[in-house]
Amino acid sequence: MADPVKYVYDFADGDRGMVALLGGKGANLAEMVGVLGEDRVPPGFTITTEACVAWMRLGREPDGLERQVPEAIARLEQRAGRKLGDPDDPLLISARSGARESMPGMLDTVLNLGINDRTVGGLARRSGSERFAWDSRRRFAQMFGNVVAGIPGELYENELGAVKSSAGVEFDNELGVAELRRLVEAFEALYREQTGTPLPSDPVEQLEMTIRAVFDSWKGPRAVEYRRINGIPDDWGTAVNVQQMVFGNLGSDSGSGVAFSRDEMTGAPKPSGDFLFDAQGEDVVSGVRNTLDLDQLAEPLPEVHRDLLGILATLEAHFGDMQDVEFTIEEGRLYILQTRAAKRPARAAVRFAVDAVSEGLLRRPQALTTIEAAKLDQLLHPSFDPDHPFGALARGVAASPGAAKGEAVFSAEAAVEAAHEGRDVILVRRFTEADDVAGFNAARGILTSEGGKASHAALVARGMGRPCVSGAAEVEVDAKKRLMRVGDTVIREGELIAIDGSTGEITNEDVPLVEAVIDEYFETVLEWADEIRHLEVRANADTPDDAARSRSLGAEGVGLCRTEHMFMSADRLPKVRAVIVSAEEQDRRRRLEALLPLQQGDFEGILREMEGLPVTVRLLDPPLHEFLPPSRSLEAELERVRGEDPDRVEETERMIERVERLSEVNPMLGTRGCRLGILYPEIYEMQVRAMMRAARAVTDSKAERPKLEVMIPLVNYERELEIIRDRVVSVAHEEGMEVGKDFRVGTMVELPRACMAAGLIAAQADFFSFGTNDLTQSALGLSRDDAEGHILSVYLDQRIVDRSPFESLDAPGVGALIEMAVARGRAVRPDLKLGVCGEHGGDPDSIEFFNQIGLDYVSCSPFRVPVARLAAANAVTRAEAAAAMTPWAADAGAHTPA
């Protein structure tokens, strides 16, 4: 009887459209069989992600899998012409994870399954190399024990190091048969000691245990952490790809490597990569041996090199994206084991997109979707100042671009702890492992003494946008003593180190970092994005410098100017405090006069920089107590001046009295926003007068006529808005400015009631700007500062939320409120301008939602403007592709994390 669910697919039975079922690796292997043929792709089969999900749900193997796997093994044996466990001519297989979204190094893999004391002899006879057979036996024992049984890798490395030391050799491939046999015995004894059972010799049992281990690795801490950082859902599961082994460790005409269809650092149209002779794939990616550059394959194996370059071009053209390919050479014959869209830094992604269009490979909208918008800010990160000479302590492989400096730390835990304390650190390791992922996220940069551009450190750093220098052979890392040495120089934990991931340079000098220069490829991509997107992109800018920076990055206006930030400088804060401590309105008005010209100057500067583009100025929003010192500080000050300065005593006592009078149990839900304007109208009147005078001054100077928008914050009731709007219009009229002609008045929508009453509020508003930071707090009942401190970390760990709702919009909750407000507001006023000015305005996933519900603009921090421009374009392209069911839509989506 047929099984109700098909859990196993041969490579020949799938295609890349089945990525959700077969995982990225399995779907691409299936596709490659059709593109390259079975001669280039070793045969195998994929156990689906559905099997993994069922496994996790049931806590056991799902019904049918126990029959389907042996049937697939039988078909694989027929294709390979060998049998698993055959003592004369054994079939060896690998089992590799393969999630829907690439998670390099986070899930488990086991190679050389099927080898045991009976088959090792047959493998030696068939290959003609006893050393190769015992090396494969050693590799299996080490990998199986570490991955499946969870035996710490360092225990195996200690045994391996001891044998190499006694043999007087440096590298694994220099060990002879006798040493390898001794290692196998040591590894088997270690397995028995650690598990209480012998190392499994039955190939079927080996495979069954490995499948369970790969499925279980989906729930492992490192995979969970990676998914949390990259926004990958927990319920996707991983596939398992079982494939006939081909061997790169058969001698000098064999090897393994990783190749990119273009330069993975710059995107330039020249293939690149790393490889090793006489090695299996894990030797290349583990970083335990320093690799050779791909060009160095051309002289010893010219036909293989030529074939590989041709295959890279074929796969890139077929998949429509830059490819990352794993290959093995077995006795001069080339095999392709995997291809995937290459993880690359933003500079390479931008260069590829532009070149792909010029080469006719992709159309503009399609090319833009190959760029992960959130990573564009990598191009805006600093580099070493070229005008500042420094001495390079050492050089390594330029593995992930950008420069960083900070205190050296030698463990992921130390990096995380330092980040929590607000310290910048560089994570220094001999080579990194999957368990270091939390440290990657916490560190400013990564330095390793071993590995190459395809090492774990390099791949993860590029994926996370962290600068990385790998393979710095001159650097000796001693993690136990928490120090590194380069010759006679010793750098201990906590001491300064700086790295440049674009050049590979390492120094212990405090080199200044300079901002990046935007190149022609970056500009081209953003020009294309501007042609496609519907959403305007504005910037949050509180100073003329912010406004100038925003313009240089393509902002189309200021979506949020926070006037309170103008009051916080040392020369202005005393004037603000003098206003606040004044008990009488008349005294407050007199003191506000001193602030008016300062505010006017700020507004003039911003309006001039924006040259006629819209500028939305938010009236004072935070509670007044935020401008006053804490009570404890004032009390300490009072004790210090008592008996010395009677005037200071009186002033401090008045300040303490005012702080106590203004204090509230919950100030963020107290006297702030428009409530300030209702209770202290003179404050808003001064600000409006300053705005109007600034706008008139700019106009009178023959500069571009300003487009001023006055935004009233924290409105709950339509009457609040009506009262303050009338006052704004009245003050403006006194200054010779007319609403509708010289300025507009709107509100910041940041409370649930305002969303529900949007129709009533819209009658008094020319525009709505959704303040998603406060709207998220008020809708979820979460204080952002408190939640980010300890609540959300637990919620993320327990998967109550997949991402912080303060980073990416909570679409089902907060998003539903915004969508309601959009519909109700425009029902009353169809021409109502709608935008977003919270941090979500620079988040690509949130931007996709804002585009979907028909907002007019987003506003974000200046350095997020390019991100928002590209994300807004990709939102349009994906929406159109989904509506038209364009064939490449699914592939484009697969290149961007969920």
JSON list of N, CA, C and O in Angstrom, two decimals, residues 422-462:
[
{"chain": "A", "resi": 422, "resn": "GLY", "atom": "N", "xyz": [27.96, 47.78, 26.30]},
{"chain": "A", "resi": 422, "resn": "GLY", "atom": "CA", "xyz": [28.15, 48.91, 25.40]},
{"chain": "A", "resi": 422, "resn": "GLY", "atom": "C", "xyz": [29.57, 49.09, 24.90]},
{"chain": "A", "resi": 422, "resn": "GLY", "atom": "O", "xyz": [29.92, 50.16, 24.39]},
{"chain": "A", "resi": 423, "resn": "ARG", "atom": "N", "xyz": [30.41, 48.06, 25.00]},
{"chain": "A", "resi": 423, "resn": "ARG", "atom": "CA", "xyz": [31.80, 48.16, 24.54]},
{"chain": "A", "resi": 423, "resn": "ARG", "atom": "C", "xyz": [31.94, 47.57, 23.15]},
{"chain": "A", "resi": 423, "resn": "ARG", "atom": "O", "xyz": [31.35, 46.55, 22.83]},
{"chain": "A", "resi": 424, "resn": "ASP", "atom": "N", "xyz": [32.75, 48.22, 22.31]},
{"chain": "A", "resi": 424, "resn": "ASP", "atom": "CA", "xyz": [33.05, 47.70, 20.98]},
{"chain": "A", "resi": 424, "resn": "ASP", "atom": "C", "xyz": [34.17, 46.68, 21.09]},
{"chain": "A", "resi": 424, "resn": "ASP", "atom": "O", "xyz": [35.20, 46.94, 21.73]},
{"chain": "A", "resi": 425, "resn": "VAL", "atom": "N", "xyz": [33.98, 45.52, 20.46]},
{"chain": "A", "resi": 425, "resn": "VAL", "atom": "CA", "xyz": [34.99, 44.47, 20.54]},
{"chain": "A", "resi": 425, "resn": "VAL", "atom": "C", "xyz": [35.24, 43.84, 19.19]},
{"chain": "A", "resi": 425, "resn": "VAL", "atom": "O", "xyz": [34.40, 43.87, 18.29]},
{"chain": "A", "resi": 426, "resn": "ILE", "atom": "N", "xyz": [36.43, 43.24, 19.05]},
{"chain": "A", "resi": 426, "resn": "ILE", "atom": "CA", "xyz": [36.78, 42.40, 17.91]},
{"chain": "A", "resi": 426, "resn": "ILE", "atom": "C", "xyz": [36.93, 40.98, 18.44]},
{"chain": "A", "resi": 426, "resn": "ILE", "atom": "O", "xyz": [37.69, 40.73, 19.39]},
{"chain": "A", "resi": 427, "resn": "LEU", "atom": "N", "xyz": [36.17, 40.04, 17.85]},
{"chain": "A", "resi": 427, "resn": "LEU", "atom": "CA", "xyz": [36.25, 38.64, 18.25]},
{"chain": "A", "resi": 427, "resn": "LEU", "atom": "C", "xyz": [37.45, 38.00, 17.56]},
{"chain": "A", "resi": 427, "resn": "LEU", "atom": "O", "xyz": [37.52, 37.97, 16.33]},
{"chain": "A", "resi": 428, "resn": "VAL", "atom": "N", "xyz": [38.39, 37.50, 18.35]},
{"chain": "A", "resi": 428, "resn": "VAL", "atom": "CA", "xyz": [39.63, 36.90, 17.83]},
{"chain": "A", "resi": 428, "resn": "VAL", "atom": "C", "xyz": [39.61, 35.41, 18.14]},
{"chain": "A", "resi": 428, "resn": "VAL", "atom": "O", "xyz": [39.48, 35.02, 19.30]},
{"chain": "A", "resi": 429, "resn": "ARG", "atom": "N", "xyz": [39.75, 34.60, 17.09]},
{"chain": "A", "resi": 429, "resn": "ARG", "atom": "CA", "xyz": [39.73, 33.14, 17.26]},
{"chain": "A", "resi": 429, "resn": "ARG", "atom": "C", "xyz": [40.79, 32.52, 16.34]},
{"chain": "A", "resi": 429, "resn": "ARG", "atom": "O", "xyz": [41.20, 33.13, 15.35]},
{"chain": "A", "resi": 430, "resn": "ARG", "atom": "N", "xyz": [41.19, 31.29, 16.68]},
{"chain": "A", "resi": 430, "resn": "ARG", "atom": "CA", "xyz": [42.06, 30.55, 15.75]},
{"chain": "A", "resi": 430, "resn": "ARG", "atom": "C", "xyz": [41.26, 30.22, 14.50]},
{"chain": "A", "resi": 430, "resn": "ARG", "atom": "O", "xyz": [41.66, 30.52, 13.38]},
{"chain": "A", "resi": 431, "resn": "PHE", "atom": "N", "xyz": [40.14, 29.58, 14.68]},
{"chain": "A", "resi": 431, "resn": "PHE", "atom": "CA", "xyz": [39.13, 29.43, 13.63]},
{"chain": "A", "resi": 431, "resn": "PHE", "atom": "C", "xyz": [37.78, 29.37, 14.34]},
{"chain": "A", "resi": 431, "resn": "PHE", "atom": "O", "xyz": [37.71, 28.95, 15.50]},
{"chain": "A", "resi": 432, "resn": "THR", "atom": "N", "xyz": [36.75, 29.79, 13.68]},
{"chain": "A", "resi": 432, "resn": "THR", "atom": "CA", "xyz": [35.45, 29.84, 14.33]},
{"chain": "A", "resi": 432, "resn": "THR", "atom": "C", "xyz": [34.64, 28.59, 14.03]},
{"chain": "A", "resi": 432, "resn": "THR", "atom": "O", "xyz": [34.86, 27.90, 13.05]},
{"chain": "A", "resi": 433, "resn": "GLU", "atom": "N", "xyz": [33.68, 28.36, 14.92]},
{"chain": "A", "resi": 433, "resn": "GLU", "atom": "CA", "xyz": [32.75, 27.24, 14.75]},
{"chain": "A", "resi": 433, "resn": "GLU", "atom": "C", "xyz": [31.33, 27.77, 14.85]},
{"chain": "A", "resi": 433, "resn": "GLU", "atom": "O", "xyz": [31.10, 28.94, 15.18]},
{"chain": "A", "resi": 434, "resn": "ALA", "atom": "N", "xyz": [30.38, 26.91, 14.55]},
{"chain": "A", "resi": 434, "resn": "ALA", "atom": "CA", "xyz": [28.98, 27.35, 14.53]},
{"chain": "A", "resi": 434, "resn": "ALA", "atom": "C", "xyz": [28.53, 27.91, 15.88]},
{"chain": "A", "resi": 434, "resn": "ALA", "atom": "O", "xyz": [27.70, 28.81, 15.93]},
{"chain": "A", "resi": 435, "resn": "ASP", "atom": "N", "xyz": [29.10, 27.42, 16.97]},
{"chain": "A", "resi": 435, "resn": "ASP", "atom": "CA", "xyz": [28.68, 27.88, 18.29]},
{"chain": "A", "resi": 435, "resn": "ASP", "atom": "C", "xyz": [29.09, 29.33, 18.57]},
{"chain": "A", "resi": 435, "resn": "ASP", "atom": "O", "xyz": [28.66, 29.92, 19.57]},
{"chain": "A", "resi": 436, "resn": "ASP", "atom": "N", "xyz": [29.90, 29.92, 17.69]},
{"chain": "A", "resi": 436, "resn": "ASP", "atom": "CA", "xyz": [30.36, 31.29, 17.90]},
{"chain": "A", "resi": 436, "resn": "ASP", "atom": "C", "xyz": [29.39, 32.33, 17.33]},
{"chain": "A", "resi": 436, "resn": "ASP", "atom": "O", "xyz": [29.68, 33.52, 17.38]},
{"chain": "A", "resi": 437, "resn": "VAL", "atom": "N", "xyz": [28.25, 31.90, 16.79]},
{"chain": "A", "resi": 437, "resn": "VAL", "atom": "CA", "xyz": [27.39, 32.82, 16.05]},
{"chain": "A", "resi": 437, "resn": "VAL", "atom": "C", "xyz": [26.92, 33.99, 16.90]},
{"chain": "A", "resi": 437, "resn": "VAL", "atom": "O", "xyz": [26.83, 35.13, 16.41]},
{"chain": "A", "resi": 438, "resn": "ALA", "atom": "N", "xyz": [26.62, 33.77, 18.17]},
{"chain": "A", "resi": 438, "resn": "ALA", "atom": "CA", "xyz": [26.18, 34.88, 19.02]},
{"chain": "A", "resi": 438, "resn": "ALA", "atom": "C", "xyz": [27.29, 35.92, 19.17]},
{"chain": "A", "resi": 438, "resn": "ALA", "atom": "O", "xyz": [27.02, 37.12, 19.23]},
{"chain": "A", "resi": 439, "resn": "GLY", "atom": "N", "xyz": [28.54, 35.46, 19.21]},
{"chain": "A", "resi": 439, "resn": "GLY", "atom": "CA", "xyz": [29.67, 36.37, 19.29]},
{"chain": "A", "resi": 439, "resn": "GLY", "atom": "C", "xyz": [29.84, 37.20, 18.03]},
{"chain": "A", "resi": 439, "resn": "GLY", "atom": "O", "xyz": [30.23, 38.36, 18.08]},
{"chain": "A", "resi": 440, "resn": "PHE", "atom": "N", "xyz": [29.55, 36.59, 16.88]},
{"chain": "A", "resi": 440, "resn": "PHE", "atom": "CA", "xyz": [29.59, 37.33, 15.61]},
{"chain": "A", "resi": 440, "resn": "PHE", "atom": "C", "xyz": [28.63, 38.51, 15.67]},
{"chain": "A", "resi": 440, "resn": "PHE", "atom": "O", "xyz": [28.95, 39.62, 15.26]},
{"chain": "A", "resi": 441, "resn": "ASN", "atom": "N", "xyz": [27.43, 38.23, 16.14]},
{"chain": "A", "resi": 441, "resn": "ASN", "atom": "CA", "xyz": [26.40, 39.26, 16.17]},
{"chain": "A", "resi": 441, "resn": "ASN", "atom": "C", "xyz": [26.76, 40.38, 17.14]},
{"chain": "A", "resi": 441, "resn": "ASN", "atom": "O", "xyz": [26.41, 41.54, 16.90]},
{"chain": "A", "resi": 442, "resn": "ALA", "atom": "N", "xyz": [27.48, 40.05, 18.20]},
{"chain": "A", "resi": 442, "resn": "ALA", "atom": "CA", "xyz": [27.82, 41.04, 19.22]},
{"chain": "A", "resi": 442, "resn": "ALA", "atom": "C", "xyz": [29.06, 41.86, 18.86]},
{"chain": "A", "resi": 442, "resn": "ALA", "atom": "O", "xyz": [29.18, 43.01, 19.28]},
{"chain": "A", "resi": 443, "resn": "ALA", "atom": "N", "xyz": [29.97, 41.26, 18.10]},
{"chain": "A", "resi": 443, "resn": "ALA", "atom": "CA", "xyz": [31.26, 41.90, 17.82]},
{"chain": "A", "resi": 443, "resn": "ALA", "atom": "C", "xyz": [31.16, 42.90, 16.68]},
{"chain": "A", "resi": 443, "resn": "ALA", "atom": "O", "xyz": [30.28, 42.82, 15.83]},
{"chain": "A", "resi": 444, "resn": "ARG", "atom": "N", "xyz": [32.09, 43.85, 16.67]},
{"chain": "A", "resi": 444, "resn": "ARG", "atom": "CA", "xyz": [32.19, 44.80, 15.56]},
{"chain": "A", "resi": 444, "resn": "ARG", "atom": "C", "xyz": [32.91, 44.18, 14.36]},
{"chain": "A", "resi": 444, "resn": "ARG", "atom": "O", "xyz": [32.73, 44.62, 13.23]},
{"chain": "A", "resi": 445, "resn": "GLY", "atom": "N", "xyz": [33.76, 43.20, 14.64]},
{"chain": "A", "resi": 445, "resn": "GLY", "atom": "CA", "xyz": [34.50, 42.54, 13.57]},
{"chain": "A", "resi": 445, "resn": "GLY", "atom": "C", "xyz": [35.07, 41.23, 14.06]},
{"chain": "A", "resi": 445, "resn": "GLY", "atom": "O", "xyz": [35.05, 40.95, 15.27]},
{"chain": "A", "resi": 446, "resn": "ILE", "atom": "N", "xyz": [35.57, 40.42, 13.11]},
{"chain": "A", "resi": 446, "resn": "ILE", "atom": "CA", "xyz": [36.08, 39.08, 13.44]},
{"chain": "A", "resi": 446, "resn": "ILE", "atom": "C", "xyz": [37.46, 38.91, 12.82]},
{"chain": "A", "resi": 446, "resn": "ILE", "atom": "O", "xyz": [37.70, 39.29, 11.67]},
{"chain": "A", "resi": 447, "resn": "LEU", "atom": "N", "xyz": [38.37, 38.31, 13.60]},
{"chain": "A", "resi": 447, "resn": "LEU", "atom": "CA", "xyz": [39.72, 38.00, 13.14]},
{"chain": "A", "resi": 447, "resn": "LEU", "atom": "C", "xyz": [40.02, 36.55, 13.46]},
{"chain": "A", "resi": 447, "resn": "LEU", "atom": "O", "xyz": [39.82, 36.12, 14.59]},
{"chain": "A", "resi": 448, "resn": "THR", "atom": "N", "xyz": [40.47, 35.79, 12.44]},
{"chain": "A", "resi": 448, "resn": "THR", "atom": "CA", "xyz": [40.90, 34.41, 12.68]},
{"chain": "A", "resi": 448, "resn": "THR", "atom": "C", "xyz": [42.30, 34.21, 12.11]},
{"chain": "A", "resi": 448, "resn": "THR", "atom": "O", "xyz": [42.68, 34.85, 11.13]},
{"chain": "A", "resi": 449, "resn": "SER", "atom": "N", "xyz": [43.03, 33.31, 12.72]},
{"chain": "A", "resi": 449, "resn": "SER", "atom": "CA", "xyz": [44.40, 33.05, 12.27]},
{"chain": "A", "resi": 449, "resn": "SER", "atom": "C", "xyz": [44.46, 31.97, 11.20]},
{"chain": "A", "resi": 449, "resn": "SER", "atom": "O", "xyz": [45.47, 31.79, 10.55]},
{"chain": "A", "resi": 450, "resn": "GLU", "atom": "N", "xyz": [43.36, 31.23, 11.02]},
{"chain": "A", "resi": 450, "resn": "GLU", "atom": "CA", "xyz": [43.32, 30.16, 10.03]},
{"chain": "A", "resi": 450, "resn": "GLU", "atom": "C", "xyz": [42.10, 30.33, 9.14]},
{"chain": "A", "resi": 450, "resn": "GLU", "atom": "O", "xyz": [41.16, 31.06, 9.47]},
{"chain": "A", "resi": 451, "resn": "GLY", "atom": "N", "xyz": [42.12, 29.63, 8.00]},
{"chain": "A", "resi": 451, "resn": "GLY", "atom": "CA", "xyz": [40.97, 29.67, 7.10]},
{"chain": "A", "resi": 451, "resn": "GLY", "atom": "C", "xyz": [41.18, 30.61, 5.94]},
{"chain": "A", "resi": 451, "resn": "GLY", "atom": "O", "xyz": [42.21, 31.29, 5.81]},
{"chain": "A", "resi": 452, "resn": "GLY", "atom": "N", "xyz": [40.17, 30.66, 5.06]},
{"chain": "A", "resi": 452, "resn": "GLY", "atom": "CA", "xyz": [40.22, 31.50, 3.87]},
{"chain": "A", "resi": 452, "resn": "GLY", "atom": "C", "xyz": [38.91, 32.18, 3.63]},
{"chain": "A", "resi": 452, "resn": "GLY", "atom": "O", "xyz": [38.09, 32.34, 4.55]},
{"chain": "A", "resi": 453, "resn": "LYS", "atom": "N", "xyz": [38.67, 32.56, 2.38]},
{"chain": "A", "resi": 453, "resn": "LYS", "atom": "CA", "xyz": [37.45, 33.30, 2.05]},
{"chain": "A", "resi": 453, "resn": "LYS", "atom": "C", "xyz": [36.20, 32.42, 2.10]},
{"chain": "A", "resi": 453, "resn": "LYS", "atom": "O", "xyz": [35.10, 32.94, 2.10]},
{"chain": "A", "resi": 454, "resn": "ALA", "atom": "N", "xyz": [36.38, 31.10, 2.13]},
{"chain": "A", "resi": 454, "resn": "ALA", "atom": "CA", "xyz": [35.22, 30.21, 2.22]},
{"chain": "A", "resi": 454, "resn": "ALA", "atom": "C", "xyz": [35.11, 29.57, 3.60]},
{"chain": "A", "resi": 454, "resn": "ALA", "atom": "O", "xyz": [34.32, 28.66, 3.78]},
{"chain": "A", "resi": 455, "resn": "SER", "atom": "N", "xyz": [35.90, 30.04, 4.55]},
{"chain": "A", "resi": 455, "resn": "SER", "atom": "CA", "xyz": [35.83, 29.48, 5.90]},
{"chain": "A", "resi": 455, "resn": "SER", "atom": "C", "xyz": [34.53, 29.88, 6.58]},
{"chain": "A", "resi": 455, "resn": "SER", "atom": "O", "xyz": [33.83, 30.80, 6.15]},
{"chain": "A", "resi": 456, "resn": "HIS", "atom": "N", "xyz": [34.23, 29.20, 7.67]},
{"chain": "A", "resi": 456, "resn": "HIS", "atom": "CA", "xyz": [33.02, 29.50, 8.44]},
{"chain": "A", "resi": 456, "resn": "HIS", "atom": "C", "xyz": [33.00, 30.97, 8.86]},
{"chain": "A", "resi": 456, "resn": "HIS", "atom": "O", "xyz": [31.99, 31.66, 8.73]},
{"chain": "A", "resi": 457, "resn": "ALA", "atom": "N", "xyz": [34.14, 31.45, 9.35]},
{"chain": "A", "resi": 457, "resn": "ALA", "atom": "CA", "xyz": [34.22, 32.84, 9.80]},
{"chain": "A", "resi": 457, "resn": "ALA", "atom": "C", "xyz": [33.87, 33.80, 8.67]},
{"chain": "A", "resi": 457, "resn": "ALA", "atom": "O", "xyz": [33.10, 34.76, 8.85]},
{"chain": "A", "resi": 458, "resn": "ALA", "atom": "N", "xyz": [34.43, 33.55, 7.48]},
{"chain": "A", "resi": 458, "resn": "ALA", "atom": "CA", "xyz": [34.20, 34.45, 6.35]},
{"chain": "A", "resi": 458, "resn": "ALA", "atom": "C", "xyz": [32.74, 34.43, 5.90]},
{"chain": "A", "resi": 458, "resn": "ALA", "atom": "O", "xyz": [32.13, 35.47, 5.66]},
{"chain": "A", "resi": 459, "resn": "LEU", "atom": "N", "xyz": [32.17, 33.24, 5.80]},
{"chain": "A", "resi": 459, "resn": "LEU", "atom": "CA", "xyz": [30.79, 33.12, 5.32]},
{"chain": "A", "resi": 459, "resn": "LEU", "atom": "C", "xyz": [29.81, 33.79, 6.26]},
{"chain": "A", "resi": 459, "resn": "LEU", "atom": "O", "xyz": [28.92, 34.54, 5.84]},
{"chain": "A", "resi": 460, "resn": "VAL", "atom": "N", "xyz": [29.94, 33.52, 7.55]},
{"chain": "A", "resi": 460, "resn": "VAL", "atom": "CA", "xyz": [28.99, 34.07, 8.51]},
{"chain": "A", "resi": 460, "resn": "VAL", "atom": "C", "xyz": [29.19, 35.58, 8.63]},
{"chain": "A", "resi": 460, "resn": "VAL", "atom": "O", "xyz": [28.21, 36.34, 8.71]},
{"chain": "A", "resi": 461, "resn": "ALA", "atom": "N", "xyz": [30.43, 36.04, 8.62]},
{"chain": "A", "resi": 461, "resn": "ALA", "atom": "CA", "xyz": [30.69, 37.49, 8.71]},
{"chain": "A", "resi": 461, "resn": "ALA", "atom": "C", "xyz": [30.08, 38.22, 7.52]},
{"chain": "A", "resi": 461, "resn": "ALA", "atom": "O", "xyz": [29.44, 39.26, 7.70]},
{"chain": "A", "resi": 462, "resn": "ARG", "atom": "N", "xyz": [30.27, 37.68, 6.33]},
{"chain": "A", "resi": 462, "resn": "ARG", "atom": "CA", "xyz": [29.68, 38.34, 5.15]},
{"chain": "A", "resi": 462, "resn": "ARG", "atom": "C", "xyz": [28.16, 38.34, 5.25]},
{"chain": "A", "resi": 462, "resn": "ARG", "atom": "O", "xyz": [27.50, 39.32, 4.89]}
]
